[in-house]
Coordinates of C-alpha atoms in Angstrom, one line a residue:
Chain A
M192 CA -85.9 -209.6 -5.4
A193 CA -82.9 -207.7 -7.3
D194 CA -81.6 -207.1 -3.7
D195 CA -81.7 -210.4 -2.7
H196 CA -79.6 -211.5 -5.7
H197 CA -76.4 -210.9 -4.0
F198 CA -77.1 -213.9 -1.8
L199 CA -76.4 -216.2 -4.5
P200 CA -74.9 -218.6 -4.4
L201 CA -76.9 -220.2 -2.0
S202 CA -75.3 -222.5 0.7
P203 CA -76.5 -226.0 0.1
A204 CA -78.5 -226.3 3.2
A205 CA -80.4 -223.0 2.1
L206 CA -80.8 -224.5 -1.7
H207 CA -82.0 -227.7 -0.4
I208 CA -84.5 -226.2 2.0
L209 CA -85.9 -223.5 -0.6
L210 CA -85.9 -226.8 -3.5
S211 CA -88.2 -228.8 -0.5
L212 CA -90.6 -226.3 0.2
A213 CA -90.8 -225.3 -3.8
G214 CA -93.8 -228.0 -3.8
E215 CA -95.9 -227.9 -0.9
D216 CA -95.9 -226.1 2.3
M217 CA -93.8 -228.6 5.5
H218 CA -92.8 -228.8 8.9
G219 CA -89.4 -229.4 9.9
Y220 CA -89.0 -233.3 9.7
A221 CA -90.6 -233.2 6.3
I222 CA -88.1 -231.1 5.2
M223 CA -85.2 -232.9 6.5
Q224 CA -86.9 -236.3 4.7
E225 CA -87.3 -234.5 1.6
I226 CA -83.6 -233.3 1.2
A227 CA -82.5 -236.8 1.9
R228 CA -85.0 -237.9 -1.1
Q229 CA -83.9 -235.3 -3.0
S230 CA -80.2 -236.1 -2.6
G231 CA -80.6 -240.0 -2.8
G232 CA -79.8 -240.1 1.1
Q233 CA -76.4 -238.3 0.3
Y234 CA -77.1 -235.4 2.2
K235 CA -78.6 -235.7 5.7
M236 CA -80.0 -232.6 7.5
G237 CA -79.7 -232.8 11.1
P238 CA -82.4 -230.3 13.0
G239 CA -79.8 -228.2 14.6
T240 CA -78.7 -227.0 10.5
L241 CA -82.4 -227.2 9.4
Y242 CA -83.9 -224.5 12.0
D243 CA -80.6 -222.5 12.0
N244 CA -80.9 -222.2 8.4
L245 CA -84.7 -221.6 8.2
Q246 CA -84.2 -219.0 11.0
R247 CA -82.0 -217.1 8.7
L248 CA -84.6 -217.8 5.5
M249 CA -87.2 -216.2 7.6
D250 CA -85.0 -213.5 8.6
R251 CA -84.8 -212.7 5.2
E252 CA -88.2 -213.5 4.2
W253 CA -87.8 -216.1 1.4
V254 CA -89.6 -218.6 4.2
E255 CA -92.9 -217.8 6.1
D256 CA -94.0 -219.8 8.9
L257 CA -97.6 -221.0 9.1
G258 CA -97.6 -222.1 12.6
Q259 CA -99.2 -225.2 13.8
R260 CA -102.0 -227.2 11.8
A261 CA -105.1 -228.8 13.8
G262 CA -105.4 -232.4 13.5
D263 CA -101.6 -232.9 12.9
E264 CA -100.4 -236.4 14.1
D265 CA -98.1 -234.3 16.3
P266 CA -98.8 -230.5 17.2
R267 CA -95.6 -229.5 18.3
R268 CA -94.9 -229.3 14.4
R269 CA -95.1 -225.8 12.6
Y270 CA -95.4 -225.5 8.9
Y271 CA -93.2 -224.0 6.6
R272 CA -94.1 -222.0 3.2
L273 CA -91.5 -220.6 0.2
T274 CA -92.4 -216.8 -0.2
L275 CA -92.8 -215.1 -3.4
S276 CA -89.1 -213.8 -3.2
G277 CA -87.9 -217.1 -1.8
R278 CA -89.3 -218.3 -4.9
G279 CA -87.6 -216.0 -6.8
V280 CA -84.3 -216.6 -5.6
L281 CA -84.4 -220.2 -5.9
E282 CA -85.2 -219.6 -9.5
A283 CA -82.1 -217.0 -9.8
E284 CA -80.1 -219.8 -8.1
T285 CA -81.2 -222.7 -10.6
A286 CA -80.8 -220.4 -13.5
R287 CA -77.3 -219.7 -12.0
L288 CA -76.8 -223.6 -11.3
A289 CA -77.6 -224.4 -15.2
G290 CA -75.4 -221.7 -16.4
V291 CA -72.5 -223.7 -14.3
V292 CA -73.6 -227.3 -15.7
R293 CA -73.8 -225.8 -18.9
E294 CA -70.7 -224.5 -18.9
A295 CA -69.1 -227.5 -17.5
R296 CA -70.4 -229.6 -20.0
S297 CA -69.3 -227.7 -22.8
R298 CA -65.8 -227.9 -21.3
L299 CA -65.5 -231.7 -20.4
Q300 CA -66.7 -232.4 -23.9
S301 CA -64.2 -230.0 -25.6
T302 CA -61.4 -231.3 -23.2
R303 CA -62.3 -235.0 -23.2
P304 CA -60.5 -236.1 -26.2
S305 CA -57.3 -234.4 -25.2
L306 CA -57.4 -236.3 -21.6
R307 CA -58.1 -239.7 -23.3
K308 CA -55.2 -239.2 -26.0
P309 CA -53.1 -242.1 -25.5
R310 CA -49.8 -241.7 -24.5
R311 CA -47.5 -244.5 -25.3
A312 CA -43.9 -244.2 -26.4
Chain B
M33 CA -81.4 -240.7 29.1
L34 CA -80.7 -239.5 25.5
R35 CA -83.6 -237.5 25.1
R36 CA -83.1 -235.9 28.5
L37 CA -79.3 -234.7 27.4
Y38 CA -81.1 -233.4 23.7
R39 CA -83.5 -231.8 26.1
C40 CA -80.4 -230.4 28.1
A41 CA -78.8 -229.2 25.2
L42 CA -81.9 -227.7 23.8
R43 CA -82.6 -225.7 26.9
L44 CA -79.1 -224.3 26.8
H45 CA -80.2 -222.8 23.2
P46 CA -79.9 -219.1 23.4
R47 CA -83.7 -218.0 24.2
G48 CA -85.0 -217.0 21.1
F49 CA -83.9 -220.2 19.4
R50 CA -85.1 -222.2 21.8
R51 CA -88.3 -220.8 22.2
R52 CA -88.9 -220.8 18.3
F53 CA -87.4 -224.0 17.5
G54 CA -87.1 -226.1 20.4
D55 CA -90.4 -227.8 20.4
E56 CA -90.0 -228.8 17.0
M57 CA -86.5 -230.6 17.3
L58 CA -87.7 -232.1 20.5
S59 CA -90.4 -233.8 18.1
I60 CA -87.7 -234.4 15.4
F61 CA -85.9 -236.4 17.9
D62 CA -88.9 -238.4 19.1
H63 CA -89.5 -239.5 15.8
E64 CA -85.9 -240.7 14.9
Q65 CA -85.3 -242.2 18.6
A66 CA -83.7 -245.1 17.6
G67 CA -80.2 -246.2 18.3
L68 CA -77.8 -244.6 16.2
A69 CA -79.9 -242.1 15.0
A70 CA -80.5 -240.7 18.7
F71 CA -76.9 -240.4 18.8
R72 CA -76.6 -238.4 15.5
L73 CA -79.4 -235.8 16.7
L74 CA -78.0 -235.4 20.0
L75 CA -74.5 -234.7 18.2
D76 CA -76.3 -232.1 16.1
G77 CA -77.9 -230.3 19.0
L78 CA -74.5 -230.1 20.5
V79 CA -72.9 -228.3 17.2
S80 CA -76.1 -226.3 16.8
L81 CA -75.7 -225.4 20.7
T82 CA -72.2 -223.8 20.0
R83 CA -73.1 -222.8 16.4
Q84 CA -76.1 -220.3 18.1
W85 CA -73.9 -219.3 21.0
T86 CA -71.1 -218.1 18.8
L87 CA -72.2 -217.3 15.3
R88 CA -75.3 -216.4 15.5
Q89 CA -75.6 -213.4 18.1
E90 CA -78.0 -211.6 15.9
F91 CA -80.2 -213.9 16.7
W92 CA -79.9 -214.1 20.4
R93 CA -82.5 -211.4 20.8
E94 CA -86.5 -213.1 20.2
L95 CA -87.9 -211.8 16.8
P96 CA -91.6 -211.0 17.5
A97 CA -93.6 -212.4 15.0
N98 CA -94.7 -209.2 13.5
Q99 CA -92.7 -205.9 14.4
A100 CA -95.4 -203.4 14.2
L101 CA -94.4 -199.8 15.4
Q102 CA -96.2 -198.9 18.5
P103 CA -97.8 -196.1 18.0
T104 CA -97.0 -193.3 20.0
P105 CA -99.2 -191.6 22.1
I106 CA -100.1 -187.7 20.9
G107 CA -97.9 -185.5 22.8
V108 CA -95.5 -187.6 24.3
P109 CA -91.9 -186.9 22.6
S110 CA -90.3 -189.7 20.4
F111 CA -87.8 -190.1 17.5
S112 CA -88.6 -192.0 14.9
T113 CA -86.3 -193.6 13.0
I114 CA -86.3 -194.7 9.1
D115 CA -83.7 -197.9 9.9
P116 CA -85.4 -200.2 12.3
F117 CA -82.1 -201.4 13.8
R118 CA -82.0 -201.6 17.6
P119 CA -79.1 -202.7 19.3
R120 CA -79.8 -206.4 20.7
S121 CA -80.0 -206.1 24.5
A122 CA -77.8 -209.1 24.4
A123 CA -75.2 -206.9 22.8
V124 CA -74.9 -204.8 25.7
V125 CA -72.3 -206.9 27.3
P126 CA -69.6 -207.5 25.0
G127 CA -70.4 -204.0 24.0
A128 CA -69.2 -203.0 27.6
L129 CA -66.4 -205.3 27.7
L130 CA -65.1 -204.2 24.0
S131 CA -65.6 -199.9 25.2
I132 CA -63.6 -201.2 28.8
A133 CA -61.1 -203.0 26.8
L134 CA -60.7 -200.1 24.0
F135 CA -60.7 -197.7 26.7
C136 CA -58.1 -199.7 28.8
A137 CA -55.9 -199.9 25.5
T138 CA -55.7 -196.2 24.8
C139 CA -54.9 -195.3 28.4
F140 CA -51.8 -197.8 27.9
A141 CA -51.1 -196.1 24.4
I142 CA -50.9 -192.7 25.9
R143 CA -49.2 -194.1 28.9
Y144 CA -46.3 -195.7 27.3
S145 CA -46.3 -195.0 23.5
W146 CA -43.4 -194.0 21.9
I147 CA -44.7 -190.7 20.8
H148 CA -46.7 -188.4 22.7
V149 CA -48.5 -186.1 20.6
L150 CA -48.5 -182.4 22.7
H151 CA -49.4 -179.5 21.4
V152 CA -46.8 -177.2 22.3
H153 CA -47.0 -176.6 26.2
I154 CA -44.6 -179.3 27.6
P155 CA -45.4 -178.8 31.3
E156 CA -42.0 -179.5 33.1
V157 CA -39.8 -179.0 30.3
Q158 CA -38.1 -176.0 29.9
F159 CA -34.7 -174.7 28.5
E160 CA -32.0 -173.5 30.6
R161 CA -31.7 -170.0 31.5
S162 CA -35.5 -169.1 31.3
R163 CA -36.6 -169.1 34.9
W164 CA -35.8 -167.1 37.9
V165 CA -36.0 -169.2 41.2
P166 CA -34.5 -168.2 44.1
P167 CA -32.3 -170.7 45.9
S168 CA -35.2 -171.3 48.5
A169 CA -37.1 -173.1 46.2
G170 CA -34.7 -175.4 46.2
V171 CA -33.4 -177.7 43.5
S172 CA -34.7 -181.1 43.1
A173 CA -35.2 -184.4 40.7
S174 CA -37.9 -182.8 38.9
S175 CA -37.2 -179.1 39.0
R176 CA -36.0 -177.4 35.8
E177 CA -32.8 -175.2 35.2
D178 CA -33.0 -172.8 37.6
S179 CA -30.8 -170.5 35.9
V180 CA -30.8 -166.5 35.5
S181 CA -32.8 -165.4 32.4
P182 CA -31.1 -162.4 30.8
I183 CA -32.2 -159.6 32.8
E184 CA -30.1 -160.7 35.8
K185 CA -27.0 -160.9 33.8
G186 CA -25.7 -158.3 35.4
Q187 CA -26.4 -159.1 38.8
S188 CA -23.4 -161.3 39.7
S189 CA -20.0 -159.4 39.6
P190 CA -18.3 -162.7 38.6
A191 CA -20.4 -163.0 35.4
I192 CA -19.8 -159.5 34.8
S193 CA -16.0 -159.8 34.8
I194 CA -16.7 -162.9 32.3
T195 CA -19.3 -161.4 30.2
S196 CA -17.6 -158.2 29.8
H197 CA -15.2 -159.8 27.3
S198 CA -18.5 -160.6 24.8
P199 CA -18.8 -158.0 21.8
L200 CA -22.4 -158.4 22.7
S201 CA -22.2 -156.8 26.1
Q202 CA -21.8 -153.8 23.8
Q203 CA -25.5 -154.1 23.1
P204 CA -28.1 -152.3 24.6
V205 CA -29.8 -154.1 27.6
V206 CA -33.0 -153.9 29.8
P207 CA -32.8 -150.7 31.7
A208 CA -33.7 -152.0 34.6
A209 CA -31.4 -154.7 35.0
T210 CA -28.2 -152.4 35.5
V211 CA -30.5 -150.4 38.0
G212 CA -29.9 -151.4 41.5
T213 CA -28.6 -155.1 41.6
R214 CA -25.5 -154.8 43.1
G215 CA -27.1 -154.5 46.5
T216 CA -29.5 -157.4 45.7
P217 CA -28.7 -160.5 47.5
V218 CA -28.2 -162.9 44.4
P219 CA -28.4 -166.7 44.9
K220 CA -24.8 -167.7 44.5
K221 CA -26.0 -170.8 42.2
F222 CA -27.2 -168.1 39.4
S223 CA -24.0 -166.6 39.8
I224 CA -22.3 -169.2 38.6
E225 CA -24.7 -169.8 35.8
S226 CA -24.7 -166.5 35.1
K227 CA -25.2 -166.2 31.3
V228 CA -21.6 -166.8 30.6
P229 CA -21.3 -166.8 26.5
S230 CA -19.4 -170.1 25.8
Q231 CA -17.4 -168.9 23.4
T232 CA -15.9 -166.4 25.9
I233 CA -14.9 -168.9 28.2
P234 CA -11.5 -170.9 27.6
V235 CA -12.8 -174.0 29.8
T236 CA -9.7 -175.6 28.8
S237 CA -7.8 -173.3 30.0
T238 CA -6.3 -173.7 33.6
A239 CA -5.1 -170.2 34.4
T240 CA -8.8 -168.8 33.1
A241 CA -10.2 -171.7 35.6
K242 CA -8.0 -170.4 37.9
S243 CA -9.1 -167.4 37.8
V244 CA -12.8 -167.6 38.0
I245 CA -11.8 -170.0 40.8
G246 CA -10.5 -167.2 42.9
A247 CA -13.1 -165.2 41.7
E248 CA -16.0 -167.4 42.7
A249 CA -13.9 -168.3 46.3
R250 CA -14.1 -164.2 47.2
S251 CA -17.7 -164.8 46.4
A252 CA -18.4 -167.4 48.6
A253 CA -16.1 -166.8 51.6
A254 CA -19.5 -168.0 53.6
D255 CA -19.5 -171.4 52.3
A256 CA -18.5 -174.4 54.7
P257 CA -15.0 -175.6 54.1
L258 CA -15.2 -178.9 51.8
D259 CA -13.0 -182.0 52.7
A260 CA -12.3 -184.8 50.5
A261 CA -14.4 -187.2 51.4
E262 CA -17.8 -184.7 50.4
R263 CA -15.9 -183.7 47.4
E264 CA -15.7 -187.3 46.5
Q265 CA -19.5 -188.0 47.4
V266 CA -20.7 -185.4 45.0
I267 CA -18.3 -186.6 42.1
Q268 CA -19.6 -190.1 42.4
G269 CA -23.7 -188.6 42.7
A270 CA -22.3 -186.7 39.5
I271 CA -21.3 -189.5 37.9
R272 CA -24.2 -191.5 39.2
N273 CA -26.7 -189.0 37.6
L274 CA -24.9 -188.8 34.2
R275 CA -24.6 -192.2 33.4
R276 CA -28.3 -192.7 34.2
Y277 CA -30.0 -189.4 33.0
Y278 CA -27.8 -188.1 30.4
I279 CA -28.5 -187.4 26.8
D280 CA -25.6 -189.1 25.6
P281 CA -24.6 -192.3 27.0
P282 CA -21.3 -192.4 25.8
M283 CA -20.3 -189.1 26.6
S284 CA -21.5 -189.6 30.0
Q285 CA -19.0 -191.9 30.1
T286 CA -16.2 -189.8 29.1
M287 CA -17.3 -187.2 31.5
A288 CA -17.4 -189.7 34.4
E289 CA -13.9 -190.8 33.5
S290 CA -12.6 -187.1 33.0
L291 CA -14.2 -186.2 36.5
R292 CA -12.1 -189.3 38.0
R293 CA -9.2 -188.4 36.2
H294 CA -9.3 -184.4 37.4
A295 CA -9.6 -186.0 41.1
E296 CA -7.0 -188.3 41.1
N297 CA -4.9 -186.1 39.6
G298 CA -5.5 -183.5 43.0
D299 CA -7.2 -181.1 40.5
D300 CA -10.0 -180.8 43.0
D301 CA -7.9 -180.4 46.1
E302 CA -7.9 -176.6 46.1
A303 CA -11.6 -176.3 46.0
T304 CA -12.6 -176.2 49.5
Q305 CA -15.6 -174.2 49.1
G306 CA -19.0 -175.5 47.7
E307 CA -19.2 -173.0 45.2
T308 CA -15.7 -173.5 44.1
F309 CA -16.0 -177.1 43.4
A310 CA -19.2 -176.7 42.0
K311 CA -17.9 -174.4 39.4
L312 CA -14.7 -176.7 38.8
L313 CA -16.6 -179.7 38.1
T314 CA -18.8 -177.6 35.6
M315 CA -15.9 -176.6 34.1
Q316 CA -14.8 -180.0 34.0
L317 CA -17.5 -181.5 32.7
R318 CA -18.1 -178.8 29.8
A319 CA -14.3 -179.3 28.7
V320 CA -15.3 -182.6 27.8
S321 CA -18.6 -182.5 26.3
H322 CA -18.6 -178.8 25.3
D323 CA -22.3 -179.0 26.7
Q324 CA -23.2 -175.7 28.2
H325 CA -26.2 -176.6 29.5
L326 CA -24.6 -178.9 32.1
S327 CA -23.8 -177.5 35.7
V328 CA -23.4 -178.5 39.1
I329 CA -24.7 -176.4 41.7
Y330 CA -24.1 -175.6 44.8
N331 CA -26.7 -174.3 47.2
Q332 CA -26.1 -172.6 50.5
S333 CA -29.7 -173.9 51.8
A334 CA -30.3 -177.7 52.3
I335 CA -32.2 -179.3 49.3
P336 CA -35.0 -181.1 50.3
E337 CA -35.4 -184.5 49.0
G338 CA -37.7 -185.8 46.5
V339 CA -39.6 -183.8 44.3
T340 CA -40.3 -180.4 45.3
R341 CA -42.1 -177.7 43.6
P342 CA -40.9 -174.1 43.5
T343 CA -42.3 -172.1 46.4
P344 CA -45.0 -169.7 46.2
E345 CA -42.2 -167.2 46.8
A346 CA -40.2 -168.1 43.9
I347 CA -43.1 -167.9 42.0
A348 CA -44.2 -164.7 43.2
Q349 CA -40.4 -163.0 42.7
Y350 CA -40.7 -164.7 38.9
R351 CA -43.7 -163.2 38.3
Q352 CA -42.4 -159.4 39.7
E353 CA -39.6 -160.1 37.0
M354 CA -41.5 -160.5 34.6
E355 CA -43.8 -157.8 35.2
R356 CA -40.7 -155.4 35.9
T357 CA -38.9 -156.5 32.3
N358 CA -42.1 -156.4 30.6
C359 CA -41.9 -160.6 29.9
T360 CA -38.6 -159.6 28.7
L361 CA -39.7 -157.9 25.7
E362 CA -37.1 -155.1 25.7
K363 CA -38.5 -153.5 22.4
V364 CA -41.5 -153.7 20.2
E365 CA -41.6 -150.7 17.5
T366 CA -42.2 -150.2 14.1
L367 CA -39.4 -149.4 11.7
P368 CA -39.5 -147.3 8.5
H369 CA -41.1 -149.1 5.7
N370 CA -43.6 -150.6 7.9
V371 CA -41.4 -153.2 9.5
G372 CA -41.8 -154.5 12.4
Y373 CA -39.5 -155.2 15.3
V374 CA -39.6 -157.2 18.7
K375 CA -36.7 -157.7 20.9
L376 CA -37.3 -160.5 23.3
N377 CA -34.9 -161.1 25.4
S378 CA -36.1 -164.6 26.7
F379 CA -39.0 -167.1 25.9
P380 CA -40.6 -166.6 29.3
D381 CA -43.4 -168.6 30.9
L382 CA -46.1 -169.1 28.3
Q383 CA -48.7 -169.4 31.2
L384 CA -47.6 -166.1 32.6
C385 CA -46.5 -164.0 29.7
Q386 CA -49.1 -165.3 26.7
P387 CA -50.9 -161.9 27.1
K388 CA -48.0 -159.8 26.7
I389 CA -46.4 -161.6 23.8
A390 CA -49.5 -161.9 22.2
A391 CA -50.2 -157.9 23.0
A392 CA -46.8 -157.2 21.4
M393 CA -47.5 -159.5 18.3
A394 CA -50.9 -157.8 17.8
S395 CA -49.6 -154.3 17.9
L396 CA -47.1 -155.3 15.0
N397 CA -50.1 -156.9 13.0
G398 CA -50.3 -154.3 10.6
A399 CA -46.2 -154.7 9.7
D400 CA -45.2 -155.8 5.9
A401 CA -42.4 -157.6 7.6
I402 CA -40.9 -158.4 10.8
I403 CA -37.6 -158.6 12.7
F404 CA -37.1 -160.8 15.8
D405 CA -33.9 -159.8 17.6
L406 CA -32.7 -162.7 19.4
R407 CA -29.4 -161.6 20.1
D408 CA -29.4 -161.0 23.8
N409 CA -31.8 -163.8 23.8
H410 CA -30.8 -166.9 26.0
G411 CA -33.9 -169.3 25.3
G412 CA -36.5 -170.2 28.0
S413 CA -40.1 -172.2 27.1
P414 CA -40.0 -174.5 24.2
G415 CA -43.8 -173.6 24.6
M416 CA -43.3 -169.8 24.1
V417 CA -40.9 -170.8 21.2
A418 CA -44.1 -172.5 19.6
F419 CA -46.6 -169.6 20.5
V420 CA -44.3 -166.9 18.9
A421 CA -43.7 -169.2 16.0
S422 CA -47.5 -169.5 15.9
Y423 CA -48.1 -166.3 14.7
L424 CA -45.8 -167.3 11.6
F425 CA -47.6 -169.7 9.8
D426 CA -51.3 -170.3 9.1
H427 CA -51.7 -173.8 9.8
P428 CA -50.1 -176.1 12.5
T429 CA -46.6 -176.2 12.2
H430 CA -44.3 -179.5 13.3
L431 CA -41.4 -177.4 15.2
D432 CA -39.3 -180.0 16.8
D433 CA -39.4 -183.3 18.9
F434 CA -38.0 -183.5 22.0
Y435 CA -36.6 -186.8 22.7
N436 CA -36.0 -187.8 26.5
R437 CA -33.3 -190.1 27.2
S438 CA -34.5 -191.4 30.4
E439 CA -38.2 -191.5 29.4
N440 CA -37.4 -193.0 26.2
S441 CA -40.0 -190.7 25.1
T442 CA -40.6 -188.2 22.7
L443 CA -43.0 -185.0 22.8
Q444 CA -43.9 -183.3 19.5
S445 CA -43.9 -179.3 19.5
W446 CA -46.4 -177.8 17.0
T447 CA -47.3 -174.4 16.1
L448 CA -51.0 -173.2 17.6
S449 CA -51.2 -171.5 14.0
P450 CA -53.5 -170.0 13.0
I451 CA -54.0 -167.2 15.4
Q452 CA -57.4 -165.5 14.7
G453 CA -56.9 -162.0 13.2
N454 CA -53.7 -162.8 12.6
K455 CA -51.8 -161.1 9.2
L456 CA -47.9 -162.1 10.0
A457 CA -48.3 -165.5 8.4
D458 CA -47.1 -164.3 4.9
K459 CA -45.1 -161.7 5.4
P460 CA -41.5 -161.7 5.6
V461 CA -39.2 -162.6 8.6
L462 CA -35.9 -162.1 10.0
V463 CA -34.6 -163.5 13.0
L464 CA -31.3 -161.4 14.4
T465 CA -28.9 -163.7 16.3
S466 CA -25.5 -163.5 17.9
A467 CA -22.7 -165.6 19.4
E468 CA -25.2 -165.0 22.6
T469 CA -28.2 -166.3 21.2
F470 CA -28.6 -169.6 23.3
S471 CA -31.1 -172.5 23.8
G472 CA -34.9 -172.1 23.1
A473 CA -33.7 -168.8 21.2
E474 CA -32.1 -170.8 18.8
E475 CA -34.7 -172.9 18.5
F476 CA -36.8 -170.5 17.4
A477 CA -34.0 -169.5 14.6
Y478 CA -33.5 -173.3 13.9
D479 CA -36.7 -174.2 12.7
L480 CA -37.8 -171.2 11.1
K481 CA -34.8 -172.0 9.1
M482 CA -35.4 -175.4 8.6
L483 CA -38.8 -174.4 7.3
K484 CA -37.7 -171.6 5.3
R485 CA -39.7 -169.4 7.3
A486 CA -37.4 -167.0 8.4
T487 CA -33.9 -164.9 6.8
L488 CA -31.2 -165.1 9.8
V489 CA -29.1 -162.2 10.0
G490 CA -25.7 -162.1 12.7
E491 CA -23.6 -164.6 14.0
T492 CA -23.4 -168.2 14.5
T493 CA -25.6 -168.7 17.6
A494 CA -24.1 -170.4 21.0
G495 CA -24.8 -174.3 20.1
G496 CA -26.8 -175.1 22.9
A497 CA -29.8 -177.3 21.8
H498 CA -30.3 -179.9 25.2
M499 CA -32.9 -179.5 27.7
V500 CA -31.9 -179.9 31.3
R501 CA -33.3 -181.3 34.5
H502 CA -32.2 -180.8 38.3
R503 CA -31.1 -183.6 40.2
R504 CA -30.0 -183.5 44.1
I505 CA -27.1 -185.2 44.6
N506 CA -26.7 -184.4 48.5
E507 CA -28.1 -181.8 50.7
H508 CA -25.9 -179.0 49.2
F509 CA -25.0 -179.7 45.6
S510 CA -27.5 -180.8 42.5
I511 CA -26.4 -181.5 38.9
G512 CA -28.2 -180.0 35.8
V513 CA -28.1 -183.0 33.5
P514 CA -29.4 -182.5 29.9
D515 CA -31.5 -185.5 29.4
T516 CA -33.7 -184.3 26.2
R517 CA -32.8 -183.4 22.7
P518 CA -34.8 -181.5 20.1
I519 CA -34.8 -183.3 17.0
N520 CA -36.0 -181.2 13.7
P521 CA -38.6 -182.9 11.9
V522 CA -37.1 -181.6 8.6
S523 CA -33.1 -181.7 9.1
R524 CA -33.6 -184.3 11.8
S525 CA -30.7 -183.3 13.6
N526 CA -29.9 -180.0 15.9
W527 CA -27.7 -177.5 16.9
E528 CA -26.0 -178.8 19.7
G529 CA -22.4 -178.2 19.4
T530 CA -22.7 -176.5 16.2
G531 CA -25.0 -173.1 16.7
V532 CA -27.3 -172.0 14.0
T533 CA -25.6 -170.3 11.1
P534 CA -27.2 -167.2 9.7
D535 CA -28.5 -167.0 6.6
V536 CA -26.5 -163.8 6.4
S537 CA -23.6 -163.5 8.5
V538 CA -22.4 -160.1 10.0
R539 CA -21.4 -159.2 13.5
A540 CA -24.2 -159.2 15.6
A541 CA -23.7 -155.4 16.3
E542 CA -24.7 -154.9 12.1
A543 CA -27.4 -156.9 12.2
L544 CA -30.2 -155.0 13.0
R545 CA -29.1 -152.5 10.5
T546 CA -28.8 -155.1 7.3
A547 CA -32.0 -156.8 8.4
E548 CA -33.3 -153.2 7.9
S549 CA -32.3 -153.2 4.7
L550 CA -32.7 -156.7 3.7
A551 CA -36.3 -156.2 4.7
E552 CA -36.5 -152.9 2.3
T553 CA -35.2 -154.8 -0.1
M554 CA -38.0 -157.6 0.4
L555 CA -40.6 -155.4 0.6
Q556 CA -39.5 -153.8 -2.7
K557 CA -39.8 -156.7 -5.1

């Protein structure tokens, strides 16, 4: 686990994929839709980027390939699951981001008055 | 239509990626296949195609779902590695291309680089006065200065008459050299060259020049008379070679002007013999440049065109000569107070004489100090210089750089230290010099002085640092053009024209006695 921390910070694509899979196992198309939903439609990931990232996440063993599921509406779909180490990385990244957010908030609050200082001659 | 294009794009993906994700990507395309979305997906597919081929080489290989180690049957030899890394088969092509490129770059660098690091042996470069090659060997573009080693010094009458002015002519010489050489037909070019200590020839004096010419004329009675046209041809050839190859271009211009001026003044008109004319031109060149490695040489037999090697007879003759003179090792002995003494009268060919020189050095291995007597040494092979110096250091030591003007290249000369079993590396070293110590012998003295490895005792040396290459002018004339200069890494300079000044200045005849008492003092400390 500790070894995985040097991959932080995660790229936005990797973060969104891990985040999508944090709730449940998903196929690629569902991941794309979930990412669009998470970002309020601001971040639309194409399949090329998605599978490129999935390829690397699987290589690092943060995500595992569950294979196809019988009875799926499209038998070509494969499902993916967040592994334990993937979850660990996601938690670490979330904690890091929380720290960033906290830091940003405190800075913004402390600098706000001076920024708003009226400058009138 | 777009779907077909998308499928094409997917098919063009690396095999590993395509097999793993191709179906899924097409499935997504099928779900999104509506107007603009399809275009966006196609674009995404093309971007992905580029990305996979350019940035994801590590995934070109198909990853098996489970990389299980295949058990090796008992008895079959195999290697086990801790790191599961295995080069991708796809890496073979870029790897091979990279190797070829590196190989070509290395070859190119070796061929054209400014500095070639060579250990000691510099094949076709020899200091003057190192070789004894008869005229049958020819003198060609690549042949080195074919002058006499000190042993042959006594062989030609004109040379004797000149050298007899030298105080060093009183020095003991190799016994064999003084015996039975009068009757030996000595190639004339050697007799011209024959080891004229520069200090004793007032080359600027017309009177002396004329008397020398007279002597030469007598010895060259068989020469065909030269006419003005041939003289002009030789002068032109000499100037052409000097301009092209001489180590100091401005000086080559000055020399060319001097040759022209002498010709116009009619100074050359009396020289109707080839030998005489060659000698005259040599003196005219040296009078201006003071470069004692410069010489114009007349060869009675025709000089072949193109590059020639010394003939087997010439090599055999040189070999015989080295055998006869024990590789010019005149004396190797242990003096009182266990001081080793070696009198070496040239730096002979390394390949031929290495065993003898090594044996001489080995015989002095137990000495507490060592004296190199180079008072009658007129130089030779830089390789041998470095070899002998190798005994005086315990690590490879940079002696000199040799800069060649015509090739614009620099060769480095290093010692071969340490030499196994050698105990002389930290012993005091004294080098005896005289006004006759020349060329390679000066290199030995100069380098050791610069490295503060030896105490030089005797006289300032003759002052010839350049290395010379012979170039054909016409059928009978050639010119030895110095085209290489040593650059000492310590002084960034050399001893051309100035000679090497001794640390302890005494007359050459006194040098050995002085060095012996110096060594004694050093050992008592």
